[in-house]
C-alpha positions as semicolon CSV with decimal commas, in nm:
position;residue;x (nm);y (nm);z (nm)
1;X;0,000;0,000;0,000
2;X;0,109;0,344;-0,016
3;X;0,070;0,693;0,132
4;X;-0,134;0,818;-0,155
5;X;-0,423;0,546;-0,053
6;X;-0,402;0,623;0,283
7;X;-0,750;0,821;0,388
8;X;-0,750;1,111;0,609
9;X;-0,686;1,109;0,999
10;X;-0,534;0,749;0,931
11;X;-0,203;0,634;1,047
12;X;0,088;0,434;0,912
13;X;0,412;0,323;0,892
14;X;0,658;0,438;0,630
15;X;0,829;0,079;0,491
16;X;1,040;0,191;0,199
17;X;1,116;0,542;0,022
18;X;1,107;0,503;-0,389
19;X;1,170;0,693;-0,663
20;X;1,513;0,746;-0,791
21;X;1,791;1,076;-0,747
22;X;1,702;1,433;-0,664
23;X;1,309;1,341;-0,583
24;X;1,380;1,025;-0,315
25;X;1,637;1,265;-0,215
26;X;1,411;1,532;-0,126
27;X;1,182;1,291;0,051
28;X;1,443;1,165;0,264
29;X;1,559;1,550;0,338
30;X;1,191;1,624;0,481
31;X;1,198;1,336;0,696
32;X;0,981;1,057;0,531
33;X;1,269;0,758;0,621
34;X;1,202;0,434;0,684
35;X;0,991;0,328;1,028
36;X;0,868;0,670;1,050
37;X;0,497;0,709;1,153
38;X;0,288;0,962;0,954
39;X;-0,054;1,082;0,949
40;X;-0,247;1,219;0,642
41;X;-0,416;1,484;0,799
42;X;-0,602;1,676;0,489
43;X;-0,656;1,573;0,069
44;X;-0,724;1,852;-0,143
45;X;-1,087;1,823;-0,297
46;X;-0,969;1,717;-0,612
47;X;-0,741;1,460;-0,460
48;X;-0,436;1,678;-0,491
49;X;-0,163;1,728;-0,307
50;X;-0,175;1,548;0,006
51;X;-0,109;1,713;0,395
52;X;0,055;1,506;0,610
53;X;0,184;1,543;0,972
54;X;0,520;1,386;1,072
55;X;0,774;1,453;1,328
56;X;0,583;1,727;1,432
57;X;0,582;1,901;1,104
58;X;0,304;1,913;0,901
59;X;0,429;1,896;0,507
60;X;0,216;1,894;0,174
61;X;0,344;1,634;-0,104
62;X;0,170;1,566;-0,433
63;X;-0,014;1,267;-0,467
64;X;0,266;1,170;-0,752
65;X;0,518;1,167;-0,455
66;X;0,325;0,945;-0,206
67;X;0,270;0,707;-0,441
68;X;0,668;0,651;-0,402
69;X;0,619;0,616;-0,035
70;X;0,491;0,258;0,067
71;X;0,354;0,197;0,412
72;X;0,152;0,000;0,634
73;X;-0,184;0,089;0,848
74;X;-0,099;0,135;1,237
75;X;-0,389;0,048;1,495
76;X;-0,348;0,258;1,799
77;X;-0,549;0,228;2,066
């Protein structure tokens, strides 16, 4: 699964950062790294971009670039 099929106020687990030079890059640089938890918090109405809340930021990423970004669901209770 990944972060761009994740629905809002749901939580995960980043597995694995894709995409190849200057984009993964960049996504490692704002903090998505592997084991991270993350939170989509908003989608724009027409699906596009994506906010999401991690390490205490809150960062918007375009749907494009989550779909690089597997994950898995986390149940917290």
């Amino acid at each position: 699964m990944t972060l761009d099929e994740i629905q809002p106020v749901e939580k995960c687990r980043l597995l694995t950062v894709g995409g190849e030079g200057v984009l993964r890059r960049r996504l490692l640089d704002m903090g998505f790294t592997p084991r991270t938890l993350v939170t989509v918090r908003k989608v724009a109405p027409m699906g596009d971009p994506i906010e999401v809340g991690l390490r205490g930021y809150i960062i918007t990423i375009r749907k494009e670039e989550a779909a690089k970004l597997t994950v898995e669901k986390v149940n917290e209770k």
